[in-house]
Amino acid sequence: MSRHFKHDIVIIGAGAAGLTLALELANTHSVAILTKADIREGSTLYAQGGVAAVLSDEDTIESHIEDTIDAGVELGDPDAIRFTVEHSKESINWLIEQGVPFTRYGESENYHLTKEGGHSHRRIIHSADATGLAISKTMIKNAINHPNITFFPDRVAIDLVTTQKLGLAGDNRVVGVYALNLDDDVIEVFQGQSVSLACGGSSKVYLYTSNPDTASGDGIAMAWRAGCRVGNMEFNQFHPTCLYDAKAKTFLISEAVRGEGGKLLLPDGSRFMPEFDERAELAPRDIVARAIDHEMKRLGIDHVLLDISHKDESFIKEHFPTIYKRCLTYGHDMTKDPIPVVPAAHYTCGGVVVDQHGATDINNLYAIGETAYTGLHGANRLASNSLLECIVYARSAAQHILNTKTHYEDIYIPDWDETKVTDSDEDVVITHNWQELRRFMWDYVGIVRTDKRLLRAKHRVDLLRSEIQEFYSNYKVSSDLLELRNLAVVADLIIRSAMSRKESRGLHFTLDYPNKMENSKPTILSPDTTA
């Protein structure tokens, strides 16, 4: 039998977006926050850079808008970009009011602003090199101390409950969500006036990713199954250098290592970047990532090497203390030898289609943060715009919820039906499918694509989805099965979106269509679109 919980607001995810929404609504609403793991785990925690905002008299809103349009290769939505940038300063002020300890200039009252790739001005406000950690710790502390916010950790959302699914008349609206309690394997019902998806992105669909294990596209997949459109799923940002080590999982090697003279090498010790770009290792991220990918596919190797051992040992330890110590724990001494690296899936630029309030195609259902497609990023994300998007759209969603008169009905949501399923004795099937999915996505739908590769991927994902659905229909759900099911949906959406874009633009690069098209538009898929 399912356990039932009722709150005014149900939020899935406790990153910057979900916590902002919760804190903005909790004074007048009861809020439930569901998290897949510990409440502190998520992509926000690992965000190193900062938050982009127009905070200097030398900077302008128009300049930030122009930089965002350029980074997105003219595919961003002008209204979304302007909306986000115009609300940037007030969003930073809100974070400061929450108590986020942004870095200042020495003892002065002025905040230190740094500059990142693609920005024409210093506009990145940060907390040392761990801004996401500072934001996460501050907001979680505030949320825990709020009497109207209740955390439900170790819950894996299964599917949204809508009036349409319940067979009720009228406009389709969300009324709750089914979730698996990992502590005792009981499936619970969370009912609310509104449900918000703040579950992060879907980079775990790839073999190598910089994201935490929670980034399996759950929000995108659930919204799609419920009837929402998705947009620009073909645009996945890859970081060029992630430490290649099974134990390291998600550890990035900063671009600063290449900036200070680090060289990318093949297994025989030869350099390859000069053949791809005159800037060699200092070329932009997408060029470096494509070059590494090309050499790995050409030679059939699992990784390349990044070498800065020609620098003095004291220089390396002084400039890269964290990276040096972390690599050493995995047996790699960067002062003496090259370290193995691979590109890694880093950020999902597409997602669930929303308006400027984070509202989806289903009434009372919102999507915010990396789960959403707002139109801000276009074909490529400008550095540090992602955390800004979380705050701006979460606060806008909160205002929309506060201004919307929702008639709360005491709708009966039935228990989860487990009468026709059994315990699985074939978990090896999940493991095998999991590995196969992430491997063919990496090989065929990764940094460099072709029509032939995409077609192969489509055939494989169709077979996998059929197998997964059969498994899902006959056996009790588990965390691994639910994530695999969601990743297969997301993989299919990425493949279909990539197949429809007959050009190379931003993060979507295909050898069959190397040039940009005129009057290119975002890729929007509807659930009734023929696969």
mmCIF file of C-alpha atoms in Angstrom, residues 187-363:
data_model
loop_
_atom_site.group_PDB
_atom_site.id
_atom_site.type_symbol
_atom_site.label_atom_id
_atom_site.label_comp_id
_atom_site.label_asym_id
_atom_site.label_seq_id
_atom_site.Cartn_x
_atom_site.Cartn_y
_atom_site.Cartn_z
ATOM 1 C CA ILE A 187 5.999 3.740 -3.572
ATOM 2 C CA GLU A 188 4.574 6.977 -2.190
ATOM 3 C CA VAL A 189 2.091 9.545 -3.492
ATOM 4 C CA PHE A 190 2.899 13.249 -3.180
ATOM 5 C CA GLN A 191 -0.096 15.438 -3.936
ATOM 6 C CA GLY A 192 0.061 19.201 -4.453
ATOM 7 C CA GLN A 193 -1.573 22.240 -6.013
ATOM 8 C CA SER A 194 1.499 22.550 -8.238
ATOM 9 C CA VAL A 195 4.478 20.372 -9.080
ATOM 10 C CA SER A 196 7.853 21.769 -10.152
ATOM 11 C CA LEU A 197 10.563 19.804 -11.935
ATOM 12 C CA ALA A 198 13.985 21.034 -10.837
ATOM 13 C CA CYS A 199 15.811 17.758 -11.460
ATOM 14 C CA GLY A 200 18.846 18.968 -13.407
ATOM 15 C CA GLY A 201 20.025 17.798 -16.821
ATOM 16 C CA SER A 202 20.590 14.508 -18.606
ATOM 17 C CA SER A 203 24.360 14.239 -19.134
ATOM 18 C CA LYS A 204 24.409 10.763 -17.589
ATOM 19 C CA VAL A 205 23.060 9.537 -20.929
ATOM 20 C CA TYR A 206 26.709 9.673 -22.072
ATOM 21 C CA LEU A 207 29.517 7.324 -21.098
ATOM 22 C CA TYR A 208 31.663 10.146 -19.726
ATOM 23 C CA THR A 209 30.140 13.050 -17.820
ATOM 24 C CA SER A 210 31.203 15.727 -15.373
ATOM 25 C CA ASN A 211 27.777 15.571 -13.706
ATOM 26 C CA PRO A 212 26.824 13.785 -10.485
ATOM 27 C CA ASP A 213 25.034 10.441 -10.716
ATOM 28 C CA THR A 214 21.665 12.118 -10.261
ATOM 29 C CA ALA A 215 21.703 13.766 -13.726
ATOM 30 C CA SER A 216 19.662 11.136 -15.567
ATOM 31 C CA GLY A 217 17.094 13.344 -17.272
ATOM 32 C CA ASP A 218 14.242 12.329 -14.961
ATOM 33 C CA GLY A 219 12.342 15.622 -15.171
ATOM 34 C CA ILE A 220 12.573 15.795 -18.944
ATOM 35 C CA ALA A 221 11.430 12.197 -19.376
ATOM 36 C CA MET A 222 8.528 12.506 -16.929
ATOM 37 C CA ALA A 223 7.310 15.736 -18.522
ATOM 38 C CA TRP A 224 7.507 14.175 -22.000
ATOM 39 C CA ARG A 225 5.495 11.121 -20.901
ATOM 40 C CA ALA A 226 2.925 13.448 -19.339
ATOM 41 C CA GLY A 227 2.453 15.354 -22.614
ATOM 42 C CA CYS A 228 4.910 18.283 -22.570
ATOM 43 C CA ARG A 229 6.990 19.491 -25.499
ATOM 44 C CA VAL A 230 10.801 19.513 -25.366
ATOM 45 C CA GLY A 231 13.216 21.814 -27.175
ATOM 46 C CA ASN A 232 16.812 21.823 -28.468
ATOM 47 C CA MET A 233 17.734 18.429 -27.072
ATOM 48 C CA GLU A 234 20.502 18.025 -29.659
ATOM 49 C CA PHE A 235 22.656 20.647 -27.932
ATOM 50 C CA ASN A 236 24.807 18.989 -25.268
ATOM 51 C CA GLN A 237 27.838 20.865 -23.977
ATOM 52 C CA PHE A 238 31.026 18.827 -23.500
ATOM 53 C CA HIS A 239 34.000 19.790 -21.335
ATOM 54 C CA PRO A 240 37.249 18.800 -23.125
ATOM 55 C CA THR A 241 39.194 17.370 -20.196
ATOM 56 C CA CYS A 242 37.746 15.096 -17.518
ATOM 57 C CA LEU A 243 40.116 12.809 -15.624
ATOM 58 C CA TYR A 244 39.904 9.322 -17.150
ATOM 59 C CA ASP A 245 39.705 7.093 -14.109
ATOM 60 C CA ALA A 246 36.871 4.779 -13.093
ATOM 61 C CA LYS A 247 37.134 5.903 -9.468
ATOM 62 C CA ALA A 248 37.264 9.621 -10.295
ATOM 63 C CA LYS A 249 33.935 9.592 -12.165
ATOM 64 C CA THR A 250 33.253 13.321 -12.522
ATOM 65 C CA PHE A 251 36.495 15.153 -11.782
ATOM 66 C CA LEU A 252 37.245 17.947 -14.264
ATOM 67 C CA ILE A 253 40.747 19.102 -15.112
ATOM 68 C CA SER A 254 40.512 22.871 -15.379
ATOM 69 C CA GLU A 255 41.209 24.632 -18.668
ATOM 70 C CA ALA A 256 43.722 26.652 -16.674
ATOM 71 C CA VAL A 257 46.122 23.686 -16.891
ATOM 72 C CA ARG A 258 46.226 24.163 -20.651
ATOM 73 C CA GLY A 259 46.340 27.908 -20.131
ATOM 74 C CA GLU A 260 49.559 27.501 -18.135
ATOM 75 C CA GLY A 261 51.269 25.371 -20.756
ATOM 76 C CA GLY A 262 49.708 21.927 -20.533
ATOM 77 C CA LYS A 263 49.960 19.943 -23.785
ATOM 78 C CA LEU A 264 47.553 17.340 -25.137
ATOM 79 C CA LEU A 265 49.332 14.179 -26.310
ATOM 80 C CA LEU A 266 48.566 10.912 -28.039
ATOM 81 C CA PRO A 267 49.722 7.620 -26.467
ATOM 82 C CA ASP A 268 52.999 7.821 -28.418
ATOM 83 C CA GLY A 269 53.751 11.204 -26.856
ATOM 84 C CA SER A 270 53.057 13.308 -29.952
ATOM 85 C CA ARG A 271 50.953 16.500 -29.924
ATOM 86 C CA PHE A 272 47.874 16.764 -32.138
ATOM 87 C CA MET A 273 46.113 20.060 -31.380
ATOM 88 C CA PRO A 274 48.305 22.205 -33.730
ATOM 89 C CA GLU A 275 46.873 20.209 -36.648
ATOM 90 C CA PHE A 276 43.325 21.250 -35.726
ATOM 91 C CA ASP A 277 43.689 24.913 -34.766
ATOM 92 C CA GLU A 278 46.472 27.490 -34.791
ATOM 93 C CA ARG A 279 45.665 28.219 -31.137
ATOM 94 C CA ALA A 280 46.401 24.559 -30.366
ATOM 95 C CA GLU A 281 45.534 23.693 -26.732
ATOM 96 C CA LEU A 282 44.178 27.217 -26.202
ATOM 97 C CA ALA A 283 41.414 26.866 -28.805
ATOM 98 C CA PRO A 284 37.787 27.120 -27.592
ATOM 99 C CA ARG A 285 36.211 24.210 -25.723
ATOM 100 C CA ASP A 286 34.203 22.818 -28.623
ATOM 101 C CA ILE A 287 37.223 22.715 -30.947
ATOM 102 C CA VAL A 288 39.431 20.986 -28.373
ATOM 103 C CA ALA A 289 36.693 18.499 -27.517
ATOM 104 C CA ARG A 290 36.107 17.649 -31.200
ATOM 105 C CA ALA A 291 39.837 17.188 -31.785
ATOM 106 C CA ILE A 292 40.170 14.794 -28.859
ATOM 107 C CA ASP A 293 37.078 12.910 -29.994
ATOM 108 C CA HIS A 294 38.476 12.649 -33.537
ATOM 109 C CA GLU A 295 41.772 11.173 -32.356
ATOM 110 C CA MET A 296 40.080 8.729 -29.971
ATOM 111 C CA LYS A 297 37.850 7.422 -32.762
ATOM 112 C CA ARG A 298 40.662 7.402 -35.332
ATOM 113 C CA LEU A 299 43.019 5.403 -33.131
ATOM 114 C CA GLY A 300 40.427 3.427 -31.182
ATOM 115 C CA ILE A 301 41.790 4.653 -27.849
ATOM 116 C CA ASP A 302 39.945 5.303 -24.587
ATOM 117 C CA HIS A 303 41.652 8.586 -23.708
ATOM 118 C CA VAL A 304 44.399 11.050 -24.558
ATOM 119 C CA LEU A 305 47.018 12.562 -22.255
ATOM 120 C CA LEU A 306 47.416 16.020 -20.719
ATOM 121 C CA ASP A 307 50.993 16.839 -19.818
ATOM 122 C CA ILE A 308 52.249 19.731 -17.710
ATOM 123 C CA SER A 309 55.105 17.797 -16.098
ATOM 124 C CA HIS A 310 57.647 19.946 -17.991
ATOM 125 C CA LYS A 311 56.803 22.749 -15.554
ATOM 126 C CA ASP A 312 58.550 23.010 -12.179
ATOM 127 C CA GLU A 313 57.013 20.883 -9.459
ATOM 128 C CA SER A 314 56.620 23.919 -7.199
ATOM 129 C CA PHE A 315 54.791 25.809 -9.972
ATOM 130 C CA ILE A 316 52.271 22.996 -10.452
ATOM 131 C CA LYS A 317 51.590 22.586 -6.746
ATOM 132 C CA GLU A 318 51.189 26.324 -6.259
ATOM 133 C CA HIS A 319 48.886 26.935 -9.225
ATOM 134 C CA PHE A 320 46.866 23.708 -9.117
ATOM 135 C CA PRO A 321 46.862 22.477 -5.518
ATOM 136 C CA THR A 322 43.387 20.923 -5.629
ATOM 137 C CA ILE A 323 43.874 19.223 -8.991
ATOM 138 C CA TYR A 324 47.331 17.966 -7.982
ATOM 139 C CA LYS A 325 46.073 16.461 -4.709
ATOM 140 C CA ARG A 326 42.969 14.956 -6.284
ATOM 141 C CA CYS A 327 44.906 13.327 -9.144
ATOM 142 C CA LEU A 328 47.423 11.981 -6.638
ATOM 143 C CA THR A 329 44.662 10.175 -4.754
ATOM 144 C CA TYR A 330 43.968 8.235 -7.980
ATOM 145 C CA GLY A 331 47.629 7.429 -8.537
ATOM 146 C CA HIS A 332 48.411 10.162 -11.084
ATOM 147 C CA ASP A 333 51.305 12.505 -10.253
ATOM 148 C CA MET A 334 50.942 15.415 -12.669
ATOM 149 C CA THR A 335 54.345 16.802 -11.676
ATOM 150 C CA LYS A 336 56.032 13.701 -13.110
ATOM 151 C CA ASP A 337 53.759 12.191 -15.771
ATOM 152 C CA PRO A 338 50.923 13.060 -18.177
ATOM 153 C CA ILE A 339 47.424 12.421 -16.859
ATOM 154 C CA PRO A 340 44.709 10.573 -18.834
ATOM 155 C CA VAL A 341 41.761 12.734 -19.929
ATOM 156 C CA VAL A 342 38.589 12.461 -22.014
ATOM 157 C CA PRO A 343 35.884 14.949 -22.970
ATOM 158 C CA ALA A 344 32.806 14.698 -20.771
ATOM 159 C CA ALA A 345 29.145 15.617 -21.187
ATOM 160 C CA HIS A 346 28.730 18.739 -19.092
ATOM 161 C CA TYR A 347 25.452 20.622 -19.632
ATOM 162 C CA THR A 348 22.041 20.034 -21.245
ATOM 163 C CA CYS A 349 21.087 23.175 -23.179
ATOM 164 C CA GLY A 350 17.651 21.845 -24.120
ATOM 165 C CA GLY A 351 14.818 20.551 -21.985
ATOM 166 C CA VAL A 352 11.120 20.935 -21.228
ATOM 167 C CA VAL A 353 9.592 23.861 -23.111
ATOM 168 C CA VAL A 354 8.510 26.607 -20.682
ATOM 169 C CA ASP A 355 7.437 30.246 -20.778
ATOM 170 C CA GLN A 356 8.985 33.128 -18.817
ATOM 171 C CA HIS A 357 7.329 31.843 -15.658
ATOM 172 C CA GLY A 358 8.703 28.315 -15.990
ATOM 173 C CA ALA A 359 5.195 27.064 -16.836
ATOM 174 C CA THR A 360 4.952 23.988 -19.074
ATOM 175 C CA ASP A 361 2.214 22.780 -21.428
ATOM 176 C CA ILE A 362 0.383 21.189 -18.476
ATOM 177 C CA ASN A 363 -1.447 23.400 -15.998
#
